[in-house]
XYZ file of C-alpha atoms in Angstrom:
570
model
C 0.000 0.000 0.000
C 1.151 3.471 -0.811
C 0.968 6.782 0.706
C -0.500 9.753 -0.893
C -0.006 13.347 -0.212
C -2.480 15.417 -2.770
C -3.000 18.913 -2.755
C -5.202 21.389 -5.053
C -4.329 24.989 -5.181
C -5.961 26.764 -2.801
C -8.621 29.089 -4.212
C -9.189 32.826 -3.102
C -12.101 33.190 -0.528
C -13.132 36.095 -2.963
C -16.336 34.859 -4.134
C -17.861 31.332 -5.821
C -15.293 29.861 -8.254
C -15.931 29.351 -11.624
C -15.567 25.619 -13.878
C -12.321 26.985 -15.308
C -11.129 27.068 -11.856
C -12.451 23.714 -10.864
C -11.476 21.747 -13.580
C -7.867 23.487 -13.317
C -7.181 22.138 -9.741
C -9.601 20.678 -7.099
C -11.718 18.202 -9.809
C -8.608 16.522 -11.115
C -7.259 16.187 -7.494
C -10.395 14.702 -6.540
C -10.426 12.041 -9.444
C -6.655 11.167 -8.710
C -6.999 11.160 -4.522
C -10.886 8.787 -5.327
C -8.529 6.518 -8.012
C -5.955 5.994 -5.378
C -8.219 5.254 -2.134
C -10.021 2.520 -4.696
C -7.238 0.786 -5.404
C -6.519 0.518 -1.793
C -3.969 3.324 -0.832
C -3.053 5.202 2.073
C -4.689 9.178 1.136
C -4.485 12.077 2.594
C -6.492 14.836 -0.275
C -5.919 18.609 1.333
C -7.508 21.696 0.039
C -8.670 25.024 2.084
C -9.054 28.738 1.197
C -6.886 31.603 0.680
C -8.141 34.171 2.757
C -5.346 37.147 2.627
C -4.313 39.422 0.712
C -6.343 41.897 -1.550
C -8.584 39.406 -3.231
C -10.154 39.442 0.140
C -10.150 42.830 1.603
C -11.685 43.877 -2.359
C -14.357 41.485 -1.752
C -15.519 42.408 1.972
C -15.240 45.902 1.370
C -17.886 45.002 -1.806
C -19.993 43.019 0.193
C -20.351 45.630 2.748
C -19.056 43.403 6.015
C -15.546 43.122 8.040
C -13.219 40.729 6.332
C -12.904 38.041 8.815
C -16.966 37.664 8.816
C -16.840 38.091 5.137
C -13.954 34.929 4.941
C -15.603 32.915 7.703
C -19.104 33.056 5.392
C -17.339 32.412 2.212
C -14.955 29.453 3.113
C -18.701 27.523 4.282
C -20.067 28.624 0.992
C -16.865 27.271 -0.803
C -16.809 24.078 1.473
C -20.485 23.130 0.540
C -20.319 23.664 -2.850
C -16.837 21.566 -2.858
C -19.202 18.985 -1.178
C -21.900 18.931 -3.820
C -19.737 18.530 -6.430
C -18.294 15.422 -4.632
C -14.599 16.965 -3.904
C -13.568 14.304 -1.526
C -11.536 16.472 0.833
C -9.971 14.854 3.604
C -10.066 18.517 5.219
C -10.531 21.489 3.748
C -8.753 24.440 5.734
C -8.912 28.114 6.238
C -5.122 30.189 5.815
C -6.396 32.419 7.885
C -6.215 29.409 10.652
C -3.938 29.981 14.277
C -1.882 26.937 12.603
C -0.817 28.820 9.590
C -0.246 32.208 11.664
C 2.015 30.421 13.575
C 3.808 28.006 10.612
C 4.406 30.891 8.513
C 5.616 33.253 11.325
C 8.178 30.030 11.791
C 8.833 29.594 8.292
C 10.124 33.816 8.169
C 12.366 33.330 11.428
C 13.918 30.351 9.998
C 14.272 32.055 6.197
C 16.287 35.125 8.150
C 18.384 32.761 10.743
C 19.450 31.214 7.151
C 20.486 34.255 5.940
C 17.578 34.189 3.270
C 15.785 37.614 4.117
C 16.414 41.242 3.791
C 14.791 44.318 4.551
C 14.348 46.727 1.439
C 13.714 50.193 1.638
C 11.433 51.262 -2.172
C 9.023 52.845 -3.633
C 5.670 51.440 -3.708
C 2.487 53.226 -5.144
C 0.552 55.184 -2.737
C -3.220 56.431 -3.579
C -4.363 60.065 -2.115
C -7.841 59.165 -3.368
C -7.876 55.803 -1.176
C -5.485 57.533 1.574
C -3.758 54.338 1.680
C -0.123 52.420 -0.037
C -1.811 49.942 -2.844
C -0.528 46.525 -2.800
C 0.146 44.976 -6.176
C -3.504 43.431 -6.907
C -5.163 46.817 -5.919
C -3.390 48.277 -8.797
C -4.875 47.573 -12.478
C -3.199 48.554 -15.624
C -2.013 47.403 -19.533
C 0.475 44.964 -19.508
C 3.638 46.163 -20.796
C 4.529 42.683 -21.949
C 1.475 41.773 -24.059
C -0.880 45.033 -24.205
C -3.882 43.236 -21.674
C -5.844 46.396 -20.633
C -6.637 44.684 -17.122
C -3.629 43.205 -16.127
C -2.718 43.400 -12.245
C 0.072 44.959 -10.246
C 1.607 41.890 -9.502
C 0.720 39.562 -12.739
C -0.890 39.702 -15.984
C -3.812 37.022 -15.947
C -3.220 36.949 -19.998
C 0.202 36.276 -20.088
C 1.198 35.102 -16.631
C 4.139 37.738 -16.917
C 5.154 38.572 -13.578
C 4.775 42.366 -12.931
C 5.674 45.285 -10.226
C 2.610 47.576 -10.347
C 5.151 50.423 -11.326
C 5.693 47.945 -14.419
C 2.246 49.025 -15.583
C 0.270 51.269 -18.133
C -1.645 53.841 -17.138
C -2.245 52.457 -13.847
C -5.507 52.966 -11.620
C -7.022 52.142 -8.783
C -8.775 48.540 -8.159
C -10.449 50.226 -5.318
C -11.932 53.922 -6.648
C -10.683 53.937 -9.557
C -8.332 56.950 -9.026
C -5.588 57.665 -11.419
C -3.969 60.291 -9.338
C -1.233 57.490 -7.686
C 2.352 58.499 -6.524
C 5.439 56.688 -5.279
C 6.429 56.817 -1.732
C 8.838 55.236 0.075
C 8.021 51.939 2.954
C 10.132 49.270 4.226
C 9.613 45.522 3.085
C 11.127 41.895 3.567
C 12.452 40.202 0.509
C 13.149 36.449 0.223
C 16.333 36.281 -1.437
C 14.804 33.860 -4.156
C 18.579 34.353 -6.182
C 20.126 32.947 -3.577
C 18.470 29.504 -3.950
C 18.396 29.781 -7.774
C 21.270 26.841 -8.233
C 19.627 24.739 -5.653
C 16.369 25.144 -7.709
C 17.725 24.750 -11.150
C 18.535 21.280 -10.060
C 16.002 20.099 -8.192
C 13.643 20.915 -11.282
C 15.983 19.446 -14.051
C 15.757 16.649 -11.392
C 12.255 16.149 -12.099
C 12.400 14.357 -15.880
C 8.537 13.008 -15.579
C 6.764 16.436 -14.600
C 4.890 17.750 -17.439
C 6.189 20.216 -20.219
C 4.121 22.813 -19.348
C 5.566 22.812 -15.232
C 8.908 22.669 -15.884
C 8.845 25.208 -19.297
C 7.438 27.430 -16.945
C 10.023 27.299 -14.158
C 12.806 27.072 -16.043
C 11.368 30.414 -18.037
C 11.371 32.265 -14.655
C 14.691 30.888 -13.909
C 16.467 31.729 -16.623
C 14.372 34.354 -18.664
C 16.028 37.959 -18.497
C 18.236 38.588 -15.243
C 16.726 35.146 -14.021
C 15.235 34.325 -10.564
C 14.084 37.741 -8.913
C 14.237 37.953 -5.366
C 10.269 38.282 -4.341
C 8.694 40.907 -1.500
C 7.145 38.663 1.355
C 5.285 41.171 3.239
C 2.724 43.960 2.086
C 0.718 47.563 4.007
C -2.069 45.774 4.473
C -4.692 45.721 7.875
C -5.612 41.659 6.712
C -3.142 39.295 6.899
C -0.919 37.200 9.550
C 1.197 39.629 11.219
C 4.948 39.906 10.290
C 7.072 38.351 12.872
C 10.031 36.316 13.347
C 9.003 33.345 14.890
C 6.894 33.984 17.838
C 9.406 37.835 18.297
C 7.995 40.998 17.219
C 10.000 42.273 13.883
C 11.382 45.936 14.244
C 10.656 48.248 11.583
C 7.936 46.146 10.520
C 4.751 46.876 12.792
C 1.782 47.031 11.235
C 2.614 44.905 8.119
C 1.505 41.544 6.914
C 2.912 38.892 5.282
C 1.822 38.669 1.316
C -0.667 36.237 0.613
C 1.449 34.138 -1.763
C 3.932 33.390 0.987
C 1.732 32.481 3.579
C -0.872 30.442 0.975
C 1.449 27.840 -0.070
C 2.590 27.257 3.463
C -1.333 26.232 4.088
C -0.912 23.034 2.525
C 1.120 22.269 5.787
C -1.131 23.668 8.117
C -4.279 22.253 6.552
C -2.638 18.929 7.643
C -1.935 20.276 11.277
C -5.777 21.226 10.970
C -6.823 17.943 9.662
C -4.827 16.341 13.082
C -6.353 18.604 15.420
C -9.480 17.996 14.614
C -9.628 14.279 15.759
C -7.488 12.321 18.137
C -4.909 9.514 16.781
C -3.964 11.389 13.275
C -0.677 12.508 13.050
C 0.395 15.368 10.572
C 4.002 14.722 10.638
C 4.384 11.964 9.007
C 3.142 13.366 6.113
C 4.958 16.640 5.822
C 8.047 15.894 7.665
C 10.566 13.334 6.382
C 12.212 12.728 9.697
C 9.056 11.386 10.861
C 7.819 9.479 8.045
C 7.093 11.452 5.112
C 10.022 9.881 2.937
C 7.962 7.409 1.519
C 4.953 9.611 0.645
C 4.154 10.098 -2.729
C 3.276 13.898 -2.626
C 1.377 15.243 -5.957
C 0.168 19.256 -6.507
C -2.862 20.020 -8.997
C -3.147 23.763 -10.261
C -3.434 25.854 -13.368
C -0.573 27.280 -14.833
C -0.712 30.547 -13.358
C 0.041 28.869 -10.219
C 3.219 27.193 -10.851
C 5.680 29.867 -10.431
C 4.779 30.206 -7.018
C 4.580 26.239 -6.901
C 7.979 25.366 -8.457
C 10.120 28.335 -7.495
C 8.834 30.612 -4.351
C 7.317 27.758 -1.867
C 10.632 24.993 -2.860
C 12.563 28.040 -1.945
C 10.758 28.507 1.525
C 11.047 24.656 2.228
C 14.622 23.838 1.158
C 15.794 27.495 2.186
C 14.883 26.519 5.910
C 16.707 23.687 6.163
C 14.616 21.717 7.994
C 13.300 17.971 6.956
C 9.876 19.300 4.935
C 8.417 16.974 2.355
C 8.956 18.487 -1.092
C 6.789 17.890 -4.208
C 7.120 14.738 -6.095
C 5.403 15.457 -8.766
C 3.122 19.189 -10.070
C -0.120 18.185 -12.079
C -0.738 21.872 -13.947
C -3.341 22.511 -16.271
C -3.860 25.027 -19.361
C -6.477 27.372 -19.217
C -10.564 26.285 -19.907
C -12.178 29.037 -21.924
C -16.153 30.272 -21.874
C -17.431 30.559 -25.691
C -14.613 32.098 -27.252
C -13.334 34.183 -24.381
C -12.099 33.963 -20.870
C -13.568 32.469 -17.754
C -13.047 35.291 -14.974
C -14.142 35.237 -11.078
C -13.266 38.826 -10.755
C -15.072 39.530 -14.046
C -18.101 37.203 -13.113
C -17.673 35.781 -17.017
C -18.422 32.376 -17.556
C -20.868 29.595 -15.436
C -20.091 29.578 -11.789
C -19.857 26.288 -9.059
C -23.204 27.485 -7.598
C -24.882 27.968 -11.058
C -23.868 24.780 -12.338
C -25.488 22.671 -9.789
C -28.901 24.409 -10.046
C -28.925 23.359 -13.608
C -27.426 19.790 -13.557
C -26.101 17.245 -11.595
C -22.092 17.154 -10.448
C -21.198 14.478 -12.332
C -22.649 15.575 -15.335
C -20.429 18.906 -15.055
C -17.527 16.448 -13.465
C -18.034 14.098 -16.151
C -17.714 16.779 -19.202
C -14.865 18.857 -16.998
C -12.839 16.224 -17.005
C -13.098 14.466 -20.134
C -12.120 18.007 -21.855
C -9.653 18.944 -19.334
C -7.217 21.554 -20.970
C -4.175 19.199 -20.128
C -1.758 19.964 -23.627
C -3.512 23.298 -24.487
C -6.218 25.379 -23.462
C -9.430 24.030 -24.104
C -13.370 25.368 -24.834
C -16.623 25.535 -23.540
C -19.189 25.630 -25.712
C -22.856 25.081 -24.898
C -23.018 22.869 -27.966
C -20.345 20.555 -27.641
C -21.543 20.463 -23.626
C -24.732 19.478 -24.886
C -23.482 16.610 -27.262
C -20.660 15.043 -25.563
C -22.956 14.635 -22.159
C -25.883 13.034 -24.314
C -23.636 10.901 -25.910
C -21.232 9.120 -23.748
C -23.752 9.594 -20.375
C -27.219 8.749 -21.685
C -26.769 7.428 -24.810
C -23.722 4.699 -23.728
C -23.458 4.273 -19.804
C -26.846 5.119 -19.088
C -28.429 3.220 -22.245
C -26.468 -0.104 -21.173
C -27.793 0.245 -17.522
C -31.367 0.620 -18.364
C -31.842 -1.898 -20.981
C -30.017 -4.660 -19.307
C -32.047 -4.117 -15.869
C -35.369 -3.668 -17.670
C -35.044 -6.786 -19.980
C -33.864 -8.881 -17.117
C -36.247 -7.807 -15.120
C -39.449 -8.805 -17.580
C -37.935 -11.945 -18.475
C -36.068 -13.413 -15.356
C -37.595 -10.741 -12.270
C -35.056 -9.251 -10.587
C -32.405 -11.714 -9.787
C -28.795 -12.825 -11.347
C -30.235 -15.614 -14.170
C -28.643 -18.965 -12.847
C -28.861 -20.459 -16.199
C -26.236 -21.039 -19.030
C -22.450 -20.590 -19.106
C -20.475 -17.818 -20.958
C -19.262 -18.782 -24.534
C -15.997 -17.437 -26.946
C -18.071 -13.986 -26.997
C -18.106 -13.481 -23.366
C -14.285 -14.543 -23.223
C -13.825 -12.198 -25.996
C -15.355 -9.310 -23.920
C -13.455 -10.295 -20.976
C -10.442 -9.658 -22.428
C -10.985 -6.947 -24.245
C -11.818 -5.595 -20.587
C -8.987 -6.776 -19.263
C -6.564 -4.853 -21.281
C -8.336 -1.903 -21.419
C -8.751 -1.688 -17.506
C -4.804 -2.286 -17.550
C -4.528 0.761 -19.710
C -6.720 2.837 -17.651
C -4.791 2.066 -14.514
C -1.817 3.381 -16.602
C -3.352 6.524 -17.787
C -4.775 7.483 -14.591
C -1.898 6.755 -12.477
C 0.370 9.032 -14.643
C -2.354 11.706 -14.051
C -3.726 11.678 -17.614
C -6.996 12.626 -17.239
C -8.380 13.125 -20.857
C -6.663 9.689 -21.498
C -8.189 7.949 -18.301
C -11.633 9.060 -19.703
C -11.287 8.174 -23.358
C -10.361 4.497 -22.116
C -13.288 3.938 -19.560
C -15.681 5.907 -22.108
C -14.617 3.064 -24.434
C -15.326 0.126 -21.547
C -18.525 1.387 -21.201
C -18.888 0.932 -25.158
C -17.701 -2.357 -24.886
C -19.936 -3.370 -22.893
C -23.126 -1.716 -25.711
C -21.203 -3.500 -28.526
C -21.367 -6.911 -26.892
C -25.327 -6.215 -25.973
C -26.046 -5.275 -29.336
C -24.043 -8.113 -31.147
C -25.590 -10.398 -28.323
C -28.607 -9.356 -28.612
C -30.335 -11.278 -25.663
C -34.022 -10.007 -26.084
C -33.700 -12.509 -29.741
C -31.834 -14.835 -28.196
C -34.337 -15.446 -25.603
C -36.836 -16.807 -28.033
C -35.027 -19.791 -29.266
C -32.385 -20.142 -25.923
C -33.325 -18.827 -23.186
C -30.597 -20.218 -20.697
C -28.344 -18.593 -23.810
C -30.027 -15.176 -22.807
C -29.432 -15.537 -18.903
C -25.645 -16.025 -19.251
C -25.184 -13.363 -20.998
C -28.004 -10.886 -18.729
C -25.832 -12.437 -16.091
C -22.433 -10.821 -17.390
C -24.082 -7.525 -18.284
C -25.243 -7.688 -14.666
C -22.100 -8.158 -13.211
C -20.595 -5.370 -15.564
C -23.274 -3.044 -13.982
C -21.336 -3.436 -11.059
C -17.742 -3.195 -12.840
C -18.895 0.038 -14.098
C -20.043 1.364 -10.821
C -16.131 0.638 -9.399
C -14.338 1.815 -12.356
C -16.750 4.881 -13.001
C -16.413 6.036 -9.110
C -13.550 8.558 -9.523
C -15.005 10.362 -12.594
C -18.597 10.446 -11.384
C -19.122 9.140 -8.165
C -22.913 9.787 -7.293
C -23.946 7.610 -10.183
C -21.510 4.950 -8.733
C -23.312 5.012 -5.562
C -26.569 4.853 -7.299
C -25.728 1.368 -9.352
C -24.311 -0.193 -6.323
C -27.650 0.699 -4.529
C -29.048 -1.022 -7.935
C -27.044 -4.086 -8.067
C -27.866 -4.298 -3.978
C -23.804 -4.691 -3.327
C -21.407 -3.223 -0.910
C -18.130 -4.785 -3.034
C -16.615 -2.270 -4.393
C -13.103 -3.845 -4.763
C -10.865 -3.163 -7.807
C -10.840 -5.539 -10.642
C -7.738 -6.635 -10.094
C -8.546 -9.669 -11.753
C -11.351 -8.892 -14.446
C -13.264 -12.389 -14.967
C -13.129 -12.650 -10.816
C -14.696 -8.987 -11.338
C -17.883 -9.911 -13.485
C -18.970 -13.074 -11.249
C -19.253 -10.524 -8.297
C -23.130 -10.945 -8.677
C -23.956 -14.814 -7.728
C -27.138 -16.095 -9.273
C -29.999 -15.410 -7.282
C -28.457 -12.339 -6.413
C -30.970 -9.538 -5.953
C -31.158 -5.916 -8.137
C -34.038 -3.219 -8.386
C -34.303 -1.051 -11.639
C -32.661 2.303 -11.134
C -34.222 5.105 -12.413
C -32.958 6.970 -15.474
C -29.686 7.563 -14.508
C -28.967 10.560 -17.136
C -31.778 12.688 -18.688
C -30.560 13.944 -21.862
C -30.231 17.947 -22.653
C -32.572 19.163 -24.893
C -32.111 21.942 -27.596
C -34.525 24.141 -25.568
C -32.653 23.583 -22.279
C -29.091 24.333 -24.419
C -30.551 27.646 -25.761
C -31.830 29.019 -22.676
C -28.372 28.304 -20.458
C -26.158 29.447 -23.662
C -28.684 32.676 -23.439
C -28.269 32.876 -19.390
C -24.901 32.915 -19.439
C -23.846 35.036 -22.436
C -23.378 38.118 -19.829
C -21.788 38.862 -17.081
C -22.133 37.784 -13.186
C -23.058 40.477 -11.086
């Protein structure tokens, strides 16, 4: 049995997420953390929110209410919507949590015992209008590497370019709007990021199996220009875990915070010494440190690619800059972007269909089932009503939920609802059960190399298996002239019922639970061995008819949502 670490990037606490979001992090997590528990794995699936920083302050002050009520409401509104769409958290933590105050406070004294951290007296942008310094993401502007009118202070969302808000075009203010911004002068910490730049280089060129699009990324920011920058850690800000070093006050630096994408990653830690806290007899250590057990975890990170700087460079540098035994990465899962009918998918732009939205309208696995299966792994990918509409009709109605129906029904109006005891399988059946066989094999593969468009072409194409052997079989014919013919194979369609339900379960695991509940069975153990697999269900065995497992979109339905959504979220 292995051992498991899996995190998704944390999402901002400002506001409901978006599918681009969810199919760029916390879905593909979920599928990989639900693949490993079924095949019998030690897991331990970590998500939470990020609650600094001016994502959240922006937010509150919108919404009218303090920040820490405003985070404590929206991190329950995140965590149930995680839990409708079936995100199988082990916990899901809060940054803002006394753990991470106190981890990242630890992390800073460390970084500056090390040698790691300076003080930096600069310029930073200062608005009369707000009466207040503005921290990178309070500053909008163009881009001055790709011409995006609404790129940030600290990053342009278009072309992930890494910015200083002084970088920008005709910069305003995120908060009034105000042009009228001047430089003054403040006192910040850096982390000296150069230092560690060797030490990264080769821990990355270490990493041969990552995927091209992680390791083009960090090696761009390595080596791009003047190469690895060293990167402010602390920000004017009221919200935020208070700069200190350690558990001592830092001179020179009351009143300041530490910025939101140093403390964030650090979470991930934290969210495990939340997860042990919570309940006696767990242990968070042996996860996270490999002095006391971590060095045989298998640790895996899911995020877009706008995350993976921070991922590869900035958080590696934190952990292996302080020295201590932490439990690096093993191996970053990042994703392209997913775009909304020819343009961008935007929380702070409310542009696209939202987590909330999408349930009202359909089930999760109907959105997890169509997220996934498109998932932007090699390129960005699209969302267009149309092809939404088509590829859920086909492959869940027209194949899984097809088979499940008319095997049930026709067993149940010739043979009531039991497994047929009659007849043994012929060379078809055989046939079938090979064909299964190796293409179980080859989803194993796909899925545990975290290649999720793969993983869902190969079980889309064991659920078609199992139509083309109906149809050639034909049972409701063969029932006329050999009826013991008919309840062999009604008994193998049975059983793959219940194959399906255990190889479905990570991509769409409500309609799992509703065809074991069918097939009246609590074995949901791996195929390991496939023919063992599909004589699960003993003659005699009882079943009830599920209902329709999928009903399909109509043309009506596709207009109205594509008509819905064609604005913008206010």
């Amino acid at each position: 049995m292995a051992r498991h670490l899996i995190t998704s990037a944390i999402p901002y606490i400002n506001g409901i997420k978006h599918l681009g979001n969810l199919v760029g992090s916390q879905l593909p997590a979920d599928l990989f953390a639900r693949f490993q528990r079924a095949r019998g794995h030690e897991v331990l699936f970590l998500c939470a929110t990020d609650e600094h920083g001016t994502p959240a302050e922006l937010a509150a002050a919108k919404a009218g209410k303090p920040v820490a009520e405003y985070c404590a409401e929206m991190h329950a509104v995140q965590a149930r919507i995680a839990e409708g769409f079936g995100l199988s958290f082990d916990h899901f933590g809060r940054s803002s949590s006394p753990q991470n105050h106190a981890l990242t406070q630890h992390f800073a004294g460390v970084l500056a015992d090390k040698g790691l951290i300076k003080e930096v007296s600069e310029t930073q942008i200062y608005s009369k209008a707000d009466g207040r310094f503005l921290p990178d993401r309070y500053i909008e502007g163009t881009c001055p590497n790709c011409g995006f009118e609404d790129a940030r202070g600290d990053q342009c969302d278009n072309c992930t370019k890494q910015l200083d808000p002084t970088d920008l075009i005709n910069p305003r203010s995120s908060v009034s709007g105000a042009t009228d911004l001047e430089e003054r002068a403040t006192k910040h910490l850096y982390l000296k990021q150069s230092n560690m730049r060797g030490e990264l280089q080769t821990w990355i060129n270490s990493k041969t199996d990552w995927p091209v699009l992680t390791t083009s990324i960090a090696n761009k920011w390595l080596n791009d220009g003047d190469g690895l920058q060293d990167r402010g850690i602390t920000r004017d800000l009221d919200w935020g875990i208070p700069v200190k070093r350690g558990a001592e006050d830092w001179p020179g630096m009351e009143g300041k915070v530490f910025y939101v994408w140093f403390d964030a990653p650090i979470e991930y830690i934290a969210c495990a010494q939340e997860w042990a806290d919570a309940a006696t007899g767990r242990d968070w250590a042996r996860w996270w440190r490999t002095d006391k057990g971590a060095s045989d975890v298998r640790y895996t990170q899911f995020m877009g690619k706008d995350n993976v700087p921070f991922h590869t460079l900035s958080f590696p540098a934190t952990l292996l800059g302080s020295g201590e035994p932490w439990k690096l990465v093993d191996y970053i899962k990042s994703f392209n972007y997913l775009n909304y009918e020819g343009g961008q998918f935007s929380t702070s732009r409310g542009r696209g269909v939202f987590m909330d939205q999408a349930l009202e309208i359909l089930p999760a696995d109907v959105w997890r089932w169509w997220l996934l299966s498109h998932a932007p792994e090699s390129s960005d990918a699209e969302f267009t009503w149309e092809n939404f509409q088509a590829a859920v009709n086909k492959d869940l109605s027209d194949v899984l939920g097809n088979f499940v129906s008319r095997v049930t029904k026709f067993c149940r109006s010739k043979f009531g609802e039991t497994v047929p005891e009659a007849g043994t399988y012929g060379p078809d059946e055989e046939a079938l059960i090979a064909e299964l066989t190796t293409r179980i094999r080859a989803y194993e593969q796909h899925m545990d190399a975290m290649e999720v468009r793969k993983s869902a072409a190969e079980l889309r194409a064991i659920w078609a298996a199992g139509n083309e052997y109906l149809q050639e079989a034909a049972p409701w014919s063969v029932f006329k002239q050999d009826p013991d013919r008919a309840a062999a194979q009604i008994r193998l369609a049975l059983n793959l019922i219940r194959l399906y339900a255990v190889l479905s379960a990570p991509f769409i695991p409500t309609t799992a639970a509703k065809l074991f509940t069918a097939m009246n069975t609590l074995d949901t153990r791996w195929p390991e061995d496939v023919a063992e697999a599909l004589a699960s269900l003993e003659a005699g065995h009882g079943f009830s008819v599920p209902d329709n497992l999928f009903t399909k979109i109509s043309d009506e339905e596709r207009e109205d949502w594509a008509a819905r959504f064609s604005g913008i979220r206010t």
